Amino acid sequence: MPLDPQTGVRVYQFIVDRLDDRRREQYPDGREAYEDEWTAAHDLEKAFAEAVHADDSGTAEHLLQELRNMAAPWQNHPHHPDNHTDGRRQPDGTVPGNQP
């Protein structure tokens, strides 16, 4: 994954979307856990963006890996950031005309 602000936002947004899904599934429970995990993801994405802007690639790589670790439970989700190339989704072989 490239070390640019868009990468951090993409991984962060994926995490937040999955947290929102889980919060809806667990409603009315799970609010505190959601808020804690949302805050952790937000803080990581912000620190990643700051490291990228400061040209601190070592810190940026570390923070991006932490974001990716947060996204790991949803590795098989079709929108997982690791399932994309060049900012685009992988072709879905189950959709006619989308053969890789």
mmCIF file with all atom_site columns, C-alpha atoms in Angstrom:
data_model
loop_
_atom_site.group_PDB
_atom_site.id
_atom_site.type_symbol
_atom_site.label_atom_id
_atom_site.label_alt_id
_atom_site.label_comp_id
_atom_site.label_asym_id
_atom_site.label_entity_id
_atom_site.label_seq_id
_atom_site.pdbx_PDB_ins_code
_atom_site.Cartn_x
_atom_site.Cartn_y
_atom_site.Cartn_z
_atom_site.occupancy
_atom_site.B_iso_or_equiv
_atom_site.pdbx_formal_charge
_atom_site.auth_seq_id
_atom_site.auth_comp_id
_atom_site.auth_asym_id
_atom_site.auth_atom_id
_atom_site.pdbx_PDB_model_num
ATOM 1   C CA . MET A 1 1   ? 0.000   0.000   0.000   1.00 0.00 ? 1   MET A CA 1
ATOM 2   C CA . PRO A 1 2   ? 1.305   3.465   -0.791  1.00 0.00 ? 2   PRO A CA 1
ATOM 3   C CA . LEU A 1 3   ? 2.243   5.777   2.053   1.00 0.00 ? 3   LEU A CA 1
ATOM 4   C CA . ASP A 1 4   ? -0.075  8.656   1.243   1.00 0.00 ? 4   ASP A CA 1
ATOM 5   C CA . PRO A 1 5   ? -2.942  10.302  3.141   1.00 0.00 ? 5   PRO A CA 1
ATOM 6   C CA . GLN A 1 6   ? -5.539  8.634   0.902   1.00 0.00 ? 6   GLN A CA 1
ATOM 7   C CA . THR A 1 7   ? -4.331  5.192   1.962   1.00 0.00 ? 7   THR A CA 1
ATOM 8   C CA . GLY A 1 8   ? -4.815  6.024   5.622   1.00 0.00 ? 8   GLY A CA 1
ATOM 9   C CA . VAL A 1 9   ? -8.272  7.424   4.959   1.00 0.00 ? 9   VAL A CA 1
ATOM 10  C CA . ARG A 1 10  ? -9.255  4.364   2.906   1.00 0.00 ? 10  ARG A CA 1
ATOM 11  C CA . VAL A 1 11  ? -8.203  1.898   5.627   1.00 0.00 ? 11  VAL A CA 1
ATOM 12  C CA . TYR A 1 12  ? -9.717  4.066   8.374   1.00 0.00 ? 12  TYR A CA 1
ATOM 13  C CA . GLN A 1 13  ? -13.042 4.389   6.541   1.00 0.00 ? 13  GLN A CA 1
ATOM 14  C CA . PHE A 1 14  ? -13.172 0.638   5.987   1.00 0.00 ? 14  PHE A CA 1
ATOM 15  C CA . ILE A 1 15  ? -12.645 0.077   9.728   1.00 0.00 ? 15  ILE A CA 1
ATOM 16  C CA . VAL A 1 16  ? -15.285 2.645   10.692  1.00 0.00 ? 16  VAL A CA 1
ATOM 17  C CA . ASP A 1 17  ? -17.789 1.108   8.268   1.00 0.00 ? 17  ASP A CA 1
ATOM 18  C CA . ARG A 1 18  ? -17.246 -2.342  9.803   1.00 0.00 ? 18  ARG A CA 1
ATOM 19  C CA . LEU A 1 19  ? -17.501 -0.912  13.324  1.00 0.00 ? 19  LEU A CA 1
ATOM 20  C CA . ASP A 1 20  ? -20.783 0.739   12.325  1.00 0.00 ? 20  ASP A CA 1
ATOM 21  C CA . ASP A 1 21  ? -22.033 -2.609  10.976  1.00 0.00 ? 21  ASP A CA 1
ATOM 22  C CA . ARG A 1 22  ? -21.115 -4.341  14.225  1.00 0.00 ? 22  ARG A CA 1
ATOM 23  C CA . ARG A 1 23  ? -22.689 -1.591  16.335  1.00 0.00 ? 23  ARG A CA 1
ATOM 24  C CA . ARG A 1 24  ? -25.969 -1.987  14.433  1.00 0.00 ? 24  ARG A CA 1
ATOM 25  C CA . GLU A 1 25  ? -25.853 -5.770  14.917  1.00 0.00 ? 25  GLU A CA 1
ATOM 26  C CA . GLN A 1 26  ? -25.238 -5.437  18.660  1.00 0.00 ? 26  GLN A CA 1
ATOM 27  C CA . TYR A 1 27  ? -27.598 -2.533  19.324  1.00 0.00 ? 27  TYR A CA 1
ATOM 28  C CA . PRO A 1 28  ? -28.390 -1.449  21.998  1.00 0.00 ? 28  PRO A CA 1
ATOM 29  C CA . ASP A 1 29  ? -25.230 -3.055  23.430  1.00 0.00 ? 29  ASP A CA 1
ATOM 30  C CA . GLY A 1 30  ? -21.688 -2.352  22.317  1.00 0.00 ? 30  GLY A CA 1
ATOM 31  C CA . ARG A 1 31  ? -21.704 1.451   22.338  1.00 0.00 ? 31  ARG A CA 1
ATOM 32  C CA . GLU A 1 32  ? -18.702 1.836   24.642  1.00 0.00 ? 32  GLU A CA 1
ATOM 33  C CA . ALA A 1 33  ? -16.601 -0.693  22.704  1.00 0.00 ? 33  ALA A CA 1
ATOM 34  C CA . TYR A 1 34  ? -17.570 1.034   19.445  1.00 0.00 ? 34  TYR A CA 1
ATOM 35  C CA . GLU A 1 35  ? -16.513 4.436   20.775  1.00 0.00 ? 35  GLU A CA 1
ATOM 36  C CA . ASP A 1 36  ? -13.192 3.075   22.062  1.00 0.00 ? 36  ASP A CA 1
ATOM 37  C CA . GLU A 1 37  ? -12.364 1.346   18.767  1.00 0.00 ? 37  GLU A CA 1
ATOM 38  C CA . TRP A 1 38  ? -13.540 4.315   16.691  1.00 0.00 ? 38  TRP A CA 1
ATOM 39  C CA . THR A 1 39  ? -11.318 6.636   18.723  1.00 0.00 ? 39  THR A CA 1
ATOM 40  C CA . ALA A 1 40  ? -8.332  4.290   18.335  1.00 0.00 ? 40  ALA A CA 1
ATOM 41  C CA . ALA A 1 41  ? -8.815  4.087   14.553  1.00 0.00 ? 41  ALA A CA 1
ATOM 42  C CA . HIS A 1 42  ? -9.280  7.849   14.274  1.00 0.00 ? 42  HIS A CA 1
ATOM 43  C CA . ASP A 1 43  ? -6.141  8.552   16.301  1.00 0.00 ? 43  ASP A CA 1
ATOM 44  C CA . LEU A 1 44  ? -4.101  6.109   14.205  1.00 0.00 ? 44  LEU A CA 1
ATOM 45  C CA . GLU A 1 45  ? -5.306  7.633   10.937  1.00 0.00 ? 45  GLU A CA 1
ATOM 46  C CA . LYS A 1 46  ? -4.535  11.150  12.168  1.00 0.00 ? 46  LYS A CA 1
ATOM 47  C CA . ALA A 1 47  ? -1.053  10.153  13.350  1.00 0.00 ? 47  ALA A CA 1
ATOM 48  C CA . PHE A 1 48  ? -0.452  8.346   10.036  1.00 0.00 ? 48  PHE A CA 1
ATOM 49  C CA . ALA A 1 49  ? -1.393  11.472  8.059   1.00 0.00 ? 49  ALA A CA 1
ATOM 50  C CA . GLU A 1 50  ? 0.900   13.588  10.230  1.00 0.00 ? 50  GLU A CA 1
ATOM 51  C CA . ALA A 1 51  ? 3.789   11.138  9.705   1.00 0.00 ? 51  ALA A CA 1
ATOM 52  C CA . VAL A 1 52  ? 3.224   11.151  5.932   1.00 0.00 ? 52  VAL A CA 1
ATOM 53  C CA . HIS A 1 53  ? 3.220   14.949  5.840   1.00 0.00 ? 53  HIS A CA 1
ATOM 54  C CA . ALA A 1 54  ? 6.400   15.008  7.936   1.00 0.00 ? 54  ALA A CA 1
ATOM 55  C CA . ASP A 1 55  ? 8.078   12.541  5.504   1.00 0.00 ? 55  ASP A CA 1
ATOM 56  C CA . ASP A 1 56  ? 8.594   10.124  8.401   1.00 0.00 ? 56  ASP A CA 1
ATOM 57  C CA . SER A 1 57  ? 8.176   6.930   6.394   1.00 0.00 ? 57  SER A CA 1
ATOM 58  C CA . GLY A 1 58  ? 9.219   4.613   9.231   1.00 0.00 ? 58  GLY A CA 1
ATOM 59  C CA . THR A 1 59  ? 6.525   5.931   11.548  1.00 0.00 ? 59  THR A CA 1
ATOM 60  C CA . ALA A 1 60  ? 3.990   6.060   8.713   1.00 0.00 ? 60  ALA A CA 1
ATOM 61  C CA . GLU A 1 61  ? 4.653   2.408   7.829   1.00 0.00 ? 61  GLU A CA 1
ATOM 62  C CA . HIS A 1 62  ? 4.276   1.386   11.473  1.00 0.00 ? 62  HIS A CA 1
ATOM 63  C CA . LEU A 1 63  ? 1.006   3.301   11.876  1.00 0.00 ? 63  LEU A CA 1
ATOM 64  C CA . LEU A 1 64  ? -0.380  1.955   8.599   1.00 0.00 ? 64  LEU A CA 1
ATOM 65  C CA . GLN A 1 65  ? 0.404   -1.561  9.801   1.00 0.00 ? 65  GLN A CA 1
ATOM 66  C CA . GLU A 1 66  ? -1.493  -0.845  13.018  1.00 0.00 ? 66  GLU A CA 1
ATOM 67  C CA . LEU A 1 67  ? -4.483  0.320   10.973  1.00 0.00 ? 67  LEU A CA 1
ATOM 68  C CA . ARG A 1 68  ? -4.227  -2.814  8.837   1.00 0.00 ? 68  ARG A CA 1
ATOM 69  C CA . ASN A 1 69  ? -4.126  -4.910  12.015  1.00 0.00 ? 69  ASN A CA 1
ATOM 70  C CA . MET A 1 70  ? -7.368  -3.248  13.121  1.00 0.00 ? 70  MET A CA 1
ATOM 71  C CA . ALA A 1 71  ? -8.902  -4.170  9.742   1.00 0.00 ? 71  ALA A CA 1
ATOM 72  C CA . ALA A 1 72  ? -7.625  -7.771  9.885   1.00 0.00 ? 72  ALA A CA 1
ATOM 73  C CA . PRO A 1 73  ? -10.780 -9.302  11.443  1.00 0.00 ? 73  PRO A CA 1
ATOM 74  C CA . TRP A 1 74  ? -12.631 -8.414  8.227   1.00 0.00 ? 74  TRP A CA 1
ATOM 75  C CA . GLN A 1 75  ? -9.931  -9.726  5.848   1.00 0.00 ? 75  GLN A CA 1
ATOM 76  C CA . ASN A 1 76  ? -12.499 -11.684 3.834   1.00 0.00 ? 76  ASN A CA 1
ATOM 77  C CA . HIS A 1 77  ? -14.817 -8.713  3.363   1.00 0.00 ? 77  HIS A CA 1
ATOM 78  C CA . PRO A 1 78  ? -14.996 -7.735  -0.334  1.00 0.00 ? 78  PRO A CA 1
ATOM 79  C CA . HIS A 1 79  ? -14.182 -4.099  0.454   1.00 0.00 ? 79  HIS A CA 1
ATOM 80  C CA . HIS A 1 80  ? -11.137 -4.852  2.617   1.00 0.00 ? 80  HIS A CA 1
ATOM 81  C CA . PRO A 1 81  ? -8.320  -2.485  1.564   1.00 0.00 ? 81  PRO A CA 1
ATOM 82  C CA . ASP A 1 82  ? -5.962  -5.403  0.892   1.00 0.00 ? 82  ASP A CA 1
ATOM 83  C CA . ASN A 1 83  ? -8.429  -6.648  -1.729  1.00 0.00 ? 83  ASN A CA 1
ATOM 84  C CA . HIS A 1 84  ? -7.816  -3.565  -3.906  1.00 0.00 ? 84  HIS A CA 1
ATOM 85  C CA . THR A 1 85  ? -5.084  -2.700  -6.355  1.00 0.00 ? 85  THR A CA 1
ATOM 86  C CA . ASP A 1 86  ? -4.104  0.744   -7.592  1.00 0.00 ? 86  ASP A CA 1
ATOM 87  C CA . GLY A 1 87  ? -7.026  2.243   -5.677  1.00 0.00 ? 87  GLY A CA 1
ATOM 88  C CA . ARG A 1 88  ? -9.538  0.076   -7.524  1.00 0.00 ? 88  ARG A CA 1
ATOM 89  C CA . ARG A 1 89  ? -11.475 -2.994  -6.451  1.00 0.00 ? 89  ARG A CA 1
ATOM 90  C CA . GLN A 1 90  ? -10.368 -6.422  -7.531  1.00 0.00 ? 90  GLN A CA 1
ATOM 91  C CA . PRO A 1 91  ? -12.478 -7.827  -10.368 1.00 0.00 ? 91  PRO A CA 1
ATOM 92  C CA . ASP A 1 92  ? -15.374 -9.901  -9.105  1.00 0.00 ? 92  ASP A CA 1
ATOM 93  C CA . GLY A 1 93  ? -15.389 -13.134 -11.087 1.00 0.00 ? 93  GLY A CA 1
ATOM 94  C CA . THR A 1 94  ? -18.987 -13.806 -10.092 1.00 0.00 ? 94  THR A CA 1
ATOM 95  C CA . VAL A 1 95  ? -20.240 -10.777 -12.037 1.00 0.00 ? 95  VAL A CA 1
ATOM 96  C CA . PRO A 1 96  ? -20.599 -11.338 -15.806 1.00 0.00 ? 96  PRO A CA 1
ATOM 97  C CA . GLY A 1 97  ? -18.065 -9.283  -17.726 1.00 0.00 ? 97  GLY A CA 1
ATOM 98  C CA . ASN A 1 98  ? -15.788 -8.840  -14.702 1.00 0.00 ? 98  ASN A CA 1
ATOM 99  C CA . GLN A 1 99  ? -13.460 -11.730 -15.317 1.00 0.00 ? 99  GLN A CA 1
ATOM 100 C CA . PRO A 1 100 ? -9.858  -10.996 -14.237 1.00 0.00 ? 100 PRO A CA 1
#
